[in-house]
Amino acid sequence: MTVIEQIKESTMKGAVKKVQELVRAALEEKMNAADIISQGFIPAMEIVGDKFKKGEIFVPEMLVAARAMQGGIKIIEPLFAPGERQYIGKCIIGTVRSDLHDIGKNLVAMILQGAGFEVIDIGIDVPAEKFVSAIQEHKPQIVGLCALLTTTLPEMGTAIQAIKTAGIREQVKIVVGGAPVTQSFADSIGADAYASDAGAAVEICKALLN
Ligand code: B1M
């Protein structure tokens, strides 16, 4: 089994220490950090999600897999962190109200930081009013909304509506993402853009600065 396959297996099993050990080994072998995420962690979480859907595993198993992934990401994170430098733009990112999923958001935030953005992560379960106050406080060019549950998708529309009502919609570009989000949903709630993954989010956010 290759190191990346072992990372995938150990993530699914929730073996945090093993995952961290393997990630260190992979980095020593000069493996690309983004490949560890896209070929190791993301497929592992897809399989875990699929098993959950089929009733083969339950929330605790999903949670330990998520913790293992986060443990591995901690090792990789410093490679994406910017040093002292000029930022190319400022972005606020958060997972909408009632939604506690943050792995994808954290990945997007990390990759945006690596690409030169100043990223203000306002967390999970973020009510619409908090997006508004964060925009007023930090004055970003871009606001990123994440949702992982079909039940929390409408919260994205609620947040955009609150931003409009506060009279600050024209000051920001709004990008939406997360597994259940689609381009047509993004259009229907009046977002400026939809990004299917972290790589696309970077390209889109850069384009939105112009
Ligand atoms: Co949850 N969960 N979960 N969960 N969970 C899903 C989302 C689910 C699809 C599983 C399933 O049934 N197959 C399902 C949702 C079904 C639906 O809505 N139709 C589900 C459910 C039902 C639930 C609970 C309701 C379970 C329960 O309690 N009965 C519950 C809800 C809690 C809540 O939020 N209120 C719940 C809880 C949890 C855990 C806490 C156990 C844990 C989350 C831990 C955490 O985040 N800290 C968890 C997990 C781990 C998952 C799965 C397995 C994995 C999610 C993940 O992290 N994926 C997930 C199944 C799945 O997606 N395969 C599932 C990896 C991550 C990198 O991908 O977040 O899609 P993703 O991010 C991608 C892109 O989407 C994109 O870029 C990322 C990287 O490429 N992206 C953006 C994301 N945000 C973006 C923003 C952008 C742009 C791109 O711009 C701003």
CSV table of C-alpha atoms and ligand atoms in Angstrom, one decimal:
chain,number,residue,atom,x,y,z
A,1,MET,CA,0.0,0.0,0.0
A,2,THR,CA,1.4,3.5,-0.8
A,3,VAL,CA,1.7,6.1,1.9
A,4,ILE,CA,-1.3,8.0,0.5
A,5,GLU,CA,-3.4,4.8,0.5
A,6,GLN,CA,-2.4,4.3,4.1
A,7,ILE,CA,-3.3,7.9,5.0
A,8,LYS,CA,-6.8,7.2,3.4
A,9,GLU,CA,-7.3,4.0,5.3
A,10,SER,CA,-6.1,5.4,8.7
A,11,THR,CA,-8.3,8.5,8.3
A,12,MET,CA,-11.3,6.3,7.7
A,13,LYS,CA,-10.4,4.3,10.8
A,14,GLY,CA,-9.9,7.5,12.8
A,15,ALA,CA,-6.3,6.7,13.8
A,16,VAL,CA,-5.1,10.2,14.5
A,17,LYS,CA,-1.6,9.4,15.6
A,18,LYS,CA,-1.1,7.0,12.7
A,19,VAL,CA,-2.4,9.6,10.2
A,20,GLN,CA,0.0,12.2,11.6
A,21,GLU,CA,2.9,9.8,11.4
A,22,LEU,CA,2.1,8.9,7.8
A,23,VAL,CA,1.6,12.6,6.8
A,24,ARG,CA,5.1,13.4,8.2
A,25,ALA,CA,6.5,10.4,6.3
A,26,ALA,CA,4.7,11.6,3.1
A,27,LEU,CA,6.1,15.1,3.5
A,28,GLU,CA,9.6,13.7,4.1
A,29,GLU,CA,9.2,11.8,0.8
A,30,LYS,CA,8.5,15.2,-0.7
A,31,MET,CA,4.9,14.4,-1.4
A,32,ASN,CA,2.9,17.5,-2.3
A,33,ALA,CA,0.7,18.7,0.6
A,34,ALA,CA,-2.3,19.5,-1.7
A,35,ASP,CA,-2.1,15.9,-3.1
A,36,ILE,CA,-2.2,14.5,0.5
A,37,ILE,CA,-5.5,16.4,0.9
A,38,SER,CA,-7.0,15.6,-2.5
A,39,GLN,CA,-5.9,12.0,-2.8
A,40,GLY,CA,-5.9,11.0,0.9
A,41,PHE,CA,-8.2,12.9,3.1
A,42,ILE,CA,-11.0,13.9,0.7
A,43,PRO,CA,-11.6,10.4,-0.8
A,44,ALA,CA,-11.5,9.0,2.8
A,45,MET,CA,-14.2,11.4,3.9
A,46,GLU,CA,-16.3,10.6,0.8
A,47,ILE,CA,-16.2,6.9,1.6
A,48,VAL,CA,-17.0,7.6,5.3
A,49,GLY,CA,-20.0,9.8,4.2
A,50,ASP,CA,-21.2,7.1,1.8
A,51,LYS,CA,-21.1,4.4,4.6
A,52,PHE,CA,-23.0,6.8,6.9
A,53,LYS,CA,-25.6,7.3,4.2
A,54,LYS,CA,-26.0,3.5,3.8
A,55,GLY,CA,-26.3,3.1,7.6
A,56,GLU,CA,-23.1,1.1,7.8
A,57,ILE,CA,-21.5,3.5,10.2
A,58,PHE,CA,-22.9,6.2,12.6
A,59,VAL,CA,-22.1,9.7,13.8
A,60,PRO,CA,-19.3,8.7,16.3
A,61,GLU,CA,-17.4,6.9,13.5
A,62,MET,CA,-17.8,9.9,11.2
A,63,LEU,CA,-16.5,12.1,14.0
A,64,VAL,CA,-13.4,10.1,14.7
A,65,ALA,CA,-12.6,10.1,10.9
A,66,ALA,CA,-13.1,13.8,10.8
A,67,ARG,CA,-10.8,14.2,13.9
A,68,ALA,CA,-8.1,12.1,12.2
A,69,MET,CA,-8.3,14.2,9.1
A,70,GLN,CA,-8.0,17.4,11.2
A,71,GLY,CA,-5.0,15.9,13.0
A,72,GLY,CA,-3.3,15.3,9.7
A,73,ILE,CA,-4.2,18.8,8.4
A,74,LYS,CA,-2.5,20.3,11.5
A,75,ILE,CA,0.8,18.9,10.2
A,76,ILE,CA,0.2,20.3,6.7
A,77,GLU,CA,-1.3,23.7,7.7
A,78,PRO,CA,2.0,25.5,8.3
A,79,LEU,CA,3.0,24.8,4.7
A,80,PHE,CA,0.1,26.9,3.6
A,81,ALA,CA,0.4,29.7,6.1
A,82,PRO,CA,1.7,33.0,4.7
A,83,GLY,CA,4.6,34.8,6.3
A,84,GLU,CA,5.0,38.5,6.6
A,85,ARG,CA,3.7,39.8,3.3
A,86,GLN,CA,1.3,41.9,1.4
A,87,TYR,CA,-2.1,40.3,1.0
A,88,ILE,CA,-3.8,40.2,-2.4
A,89,GLY,CA,-7.2,40.6,-0.8
A,90,LYS,CA,-9.3,40.1,2.3
A,91,CYS,CA,-11.9,37.4,2.7
A,92,ILE,CA,-14.4,36.5,5.5
A,93,ILE,CA,-15.5,32.9,5.6
A,94,GLY,CA,-18.0,31.0,7.8
A,95,THR,CA,-20.4,28.0,7.9
A,96,VAL,CA,-24.0,29.2,8.0
A,97,ARG,CA,-26.4,29.0,11.0
A,98,SER,CA,-27.3,25.5,12.3
A,99,ASP,CA,-24.4,23.9,10.4
A,100,LEU,CA,-21.5,22.6,12.3
A,101,HIS,CA,-19.4,21.1,9.5
A,102,ASP,CA,-16.1,22.9,9.2
A,103,ILE,CA,-13.5,20.7,7.5
A,104,GLY,CA,-14.2,22.0,4.0
A,105,LYS,CA,-14.4,25.6,5.2
A,106,ASN,CA,-11.0,25.2,7.0
A,107,LEU,CA,-9.5,23.7,3.9
A,108,VAL,CA,-10.8,26.5,1.7
A,109,ALA,CA,-9.5,29.1,4.3
A,110,MET,CA,-6.1,27.5,4.4
A,111,ILE,CA,-5.7,27.3,0.6
A,112,LEU,CA,-6.9,30.9,0.3
A,113,GLN,CA,-4.3,32.0,2.9
A,114,GLY,CA,-1.7,30.0,1.0
A,115,ALA,CA,-2.7,31.9,-2.2
A,116,GLY,CA,-2.1,35.3,-0.5
A,117,PHE,CA,-5.5,36.2,0.9
A,118,GLU,CA,-6.0,37.6,4.4
A,119,VAL,CA,-8.7,35.2,5.7
A,120,ILE,CA,-10.9,36.0,8.7
A,121,ASP,CA,-12.6,32.7,9.7
A,122,ILE,CA,-15.8,33.5,11.7
A,123,GLY,CA,-16.5,29.9,12.5
A,124,ILE,CA,-19.5,27.5,12.3
A,125,ASP,CA,-23.1,28.0,13.0
A,126,VAL,CA,-22.8,31.6,12.0
A,127,PRO,CA,-26.1,33.6,12.0
A,128,ALA,CA,-26.8,36.0,9.2
A,129,GLU,CA,-26.3,39.0,11.5
A,130,LYS,CA,-22.8,37.9,12.3
A,131,PHE,CA,-21.9,37.9,8.6
A,132,VAL,CA,-23.2,41.5,8.5
A,133,SER,CA,-21.3,42.7,11.5
A,134,ALA,CA,-18.1,40.9,10.3
A,135,ILE,CA,-18.3,42.7,7.0
A,136,GLN,CA,-18.9,46.1,8.7
A,137,GLU,CA,-15.9,45.4,11.0
A,138,HIS,CA,-13.4,43.9,8.6
A,139,LYS,CA,-14.4,45.4,5.3
A,140,PRO,CA,-13.4,42.4,3.1
A,141,GLN,CA,-13.8,42.3,-0.7
A,142,ILE,CA,-15.0,38.7,-0.5
A,143,VAL,CA,-17.4,36.8,1.8
A,144,GLY,CA,-17.4,33.0,1.7
A,145,LEU,CA,-20.5,31.1,2.9
A,146,CYS,CA,-20.3,27.3,3.5
A,147,ALA,CA,-23.1,24.8,4.0
A,148,LEU,CA,-22.9,21.0,4.1
A,149,LEU,CA,-26.5,20.2,4.9
A,150,THR,CA,-29.5,20.4,2.6
A,151,THR,CA,-31.4,21.7,5.6
A,152,THR,CA,-29.0,24.7,6.1
A,153,LEU,CA,-28.8,25.7,2.4
A,154,PRO,CA,-31.6,28.2,2.9
A,155,GLU,CA,-29.5,30.0,5.5
A,156,MET,CA,-27.2,31.0,2.7
A,157,GLY,CA,-30.0,32.9,1.1
A,158,THR,CA,-30.9,34.4,4.5
A,159,ALA,CA,-27.4,35.6,5.0
A,160,ILE,CA,-27.3,37.3,1.6
A,161,GLN,CA,-30.7,38.9,2.2
A,162,ALA,CA,-29.4,40.3,5.6
A,163,ILE,CA,-26.3,41.7,3.8
A,164,LYS,CA,-28.6,43.4,1.3
A,165,THR,CA,-30.9,44.7,4.0
A,166,ALA,CA,-27.9,46.2,5.8
A,167,GLY,CA,-27.1,48.1,2.6
A,168,ILE,CA,-23.6,46.6,2.2
A,169,ARG,CA,-24.3,44.1,-0.6
A,170,GLU,CA,-22.5,46.3,-3.2
A,171,GLN,CA,-19.3,46.4,-1.0
A,172,VAL,CA,-18.6,42.6,-1.2
A,173,LYS,CA,-18.6,39.7,-3.6
A,174,ILE,CA,-20.2,36.6,-2.2
A,175,VAL,CA,-18.9,33.1,-2.9
A,176,VAL,CA,-20.8,30.0,-1.8
A,177,GLY,CA,-19.6,26.4,-1.5
A,178,GLY,CA,-20.1,23.0,0.2
A,179,ALA,CA,-21.1,19.6,-1.0
A,180,PRO,CA,-24.9,20.2,-1.6
A,181,VAL,CA,-24.4,23.7,-3.2
A,182,THR,CA,-24.7,23.9,-7.0
A,183,GLN,CA,-24.3,26.7,-9.5
A,184,SER,CA,-28.0,27.0,-10.0
A,185,PHE,CA,-28.6,27.2,-6.3
A,186,ALA,CA,-26.0,29.9,-6.1
A,187,ASP,CA,-27.7,31.8,-8.9
A,188,SER,CA,-31.1,31.4,-7.2
A,189,ILE,CA,-30.0,33.1,-4.0
A,190,GLY,CA,-28.1,35.9,-5.7
A,191,ALA,CA,-24.5,34.9,-4.9
A,192,ASP,CA,-21.8,36.2,-7.1
A,193,ALA,CA,-20.1,32.8,-7.5
A,194,TYR,CA,-20.1,29.2,-6.7
A,195,ALA,CA,-16.9,27.2,-6.1
A,196,SER,CA,-17.0,23.4,-6.2
A,197,ASP,CA,-13.7,22.8,-4.3
A,198,ALA,CA,-10.9,24.7,-2.6
A,199,GLY,CA,-8.8,25.0,-5.8
A,200,ALA,CA,-11.8,26.5,-7.6
A,201,ALA,CA,-12.4,28.9,-4.7
A,202,VAL,CA,-9.0,30.4,-5.0
A,203,GLU,CA,-9.3,30.9,-8.8
A,204,ILE,CA,-12.8,32.4,-8.3
A,205,CYS,CA,-11.8,34.7,-5.4
A,206,LYS,CA,-8.8,36.0,-7.4
A,207,ALA,CA,-11.0,36.7,-10.4
A,208,LEU,CA,-13.6,38.5,-8.2
A,209,LEU,CA,-10.9,41.0,-7.0
A,210,ASN,CA,-10.8,42.4,-10.5
B,1,B1M,CO1,-22.2,15.3,8.6
B,1,B1M,N1,-23.4,15.0,7.1
B,1,B1M,N2,-23.7,15.4,9.8
B,1,B1M,N3,-20.9,15.3,10.1
B,1,B1M,N4,-20.9,14.7,7.4
B,1,B1M,C1,-22.7,15.0,5.8
B,1,B1M,C2,-22.6,16.3,5.2
B,1,B1M,C3,-23.7,14.0,5.0
B,1,B1M,C4,-23.7,14.2,3.5
B,1,B1M,C5,-23.4,12.5,5.3
B,1,B1M,C6,-24.4,11.6,4.6
B,1,B1M,O1,-25.5,11.4,4.9
B,1,B1M,N5,-23.8,10.9,3.5
B,1,B1M,C7,-25.1,14.3,5.7
B,1,B1M,C8,-25.9,15.5,5.1
B,1,B1M,C9,-27.1,15.0,4.3
B,1,B1M,C10,-27.9,16.1,3.7
B,1,B1M,O2,-27.9,17.2,4.2
B,1,B1M,N6,-28.6,15.8,2.7
B,1,B1M,C11,-24.6,14.7,7.1
B,1,B1M,C12,-25.5,14.7,8.2
B,1,B1M,C13,-26.9,14.2,8.0
B,1,B1M,C14,-25.0,15.1,9.5
B,1,B1M,C15,-25.9,15.1,10.8
B,1,B1M,C16,-27.3,15.7,10.6
B,1,B1M,C17,-25.8,13.7,11.4
B,1,B1M,C18,-26.7,13.5,12.6
B,1,B1M,O3,-26.4,14.1,13.7
B,1,B1M,N7,-27.7,12.7,12.5
B,1,B1M,C19,-25.0,16.0,11.7
B,1,B1M,C20,-25.4,17.5,11.5
B,1,B1M,C21,-24.6,18.4,12.5
B,1,B1M,C22,-24.8,19.9,12.1
B,1,B1M,O4,-24.1,20.4,11.3
B,1,B1M,N8,-25.8,20.5,12.7
B,1,B1M,C23,-23.6,15.8,11.1
B,1,B1M,C24,-22.5,15.8,11.9
B,1,B1M,C25,-21.2,15.5,11.4
B,1,B1M,C26,-20.0,15.4,12.3
B,1,B1M,C27,-20.0,16.4,13.4
B,1,B1M,C28,-20.0,14.0,12.8
B,1,B1M,C29,-18.9,15.6,11.2
B,1,B1M,C30,-18.4,17.0,11.0
B,1,B1M,C31,-17.1,17.3,11.7
B,1,B1M,C32,-16.6,18.7,11.3
B,1,B1M,O5,-16.8,19.2,10.3
B,1,B1M,N9,-15.8,19.2,12.2
B,1,B1M,C33,-19.6,15.2,9.9
B,1,B1M,C34,-18.9,14.8,8.8
B,1,B1M,C35,-17.4,14.5,8.9
B,1,B1M,C36,-19.6,14.5,7.5
B,1,B1M,C37,-19.0,14.0,6.2
B,1,B1M,C38,-18.7,12.5,6.4
B,1,B1M,C39,-17.8,14.6,5.7
B,1,B1M,C40,-17.8,16.1,5.5
B,1,B1M,C41,-16.5,16.6,5.2
B,1,B1M,O6,-15.8,17.1,6.0
B,1,B1M,N10,-16.0,16.4,3.9
B,1,B1M,C42,-20.2,14.3,5.2
B,1,B1M,C43,-20.3,13.3,4.0
B,1,B1M,C44,-19.5,13.8,2.8
B,1,B1M,O7,-19.5,15.0,2.5
B,1,B1M,N11,-18.8,12.9,2.2
B,1,B1M,C45,-21.3,14.5,6.1
B,1,B1M,C46,-14.6,16.7,3.5
B,1,B1M,C47,-14.6,18.2,3.1
B,1,B1M,C48,-13.2,18.5,2.6
B,1,B1M,O8,-15.5,18.3,2.0
B,1,B1M,O9,-16.9,20.0,3.2
B,1,B1M,O10,-17.6,19.1,0.9
B,1,B1M,P1,-16.5,19.5,1.9
B,1,B1M,O11,-15.7,20.7,1.3
B,1,B1M,C49,-15.1,20.7,0.0
B,1,B1M,C50,-16.1,21.3,-1.1
B,1,B1M,O12,-17.4,21.1,-0.8
B,1,B1M,C51,-15.6,22.7,-1.1
B,1,B1M,O13,-14.3,22.7,-0.9
B,1,B1M,C52,-14.0,21.7,0.0
B,1,B1M,C53,-12.6,21.1,-0.3
B,1,B1M,O14,-12.5,20.8,-1.7
B,1,B1M,N12,-16.2,23.8,-0.2
B,1,B1M,C54,-16.2,25.1,-0.6
B,1,B1M,C55,-16.6,23.6,1.0
B,1,B1M,N13,-17.0,24.8,1.5
B,1,B1M,C56,-16.7,25.7,0.6
B,1,B1M,C57,-16.9,27.1,0.5
B,1,B1M,C58,-16.5,27.8,-0.6
B,1,B1M,C59,-16.0,27.1,-1.7
B,1,B1M,C60,-15.9,25.7,-1.7
B,1,B1M,O15,-16.6,29.1,-0.7
B,1,B1M,C61,-17.0,29.9,0.4
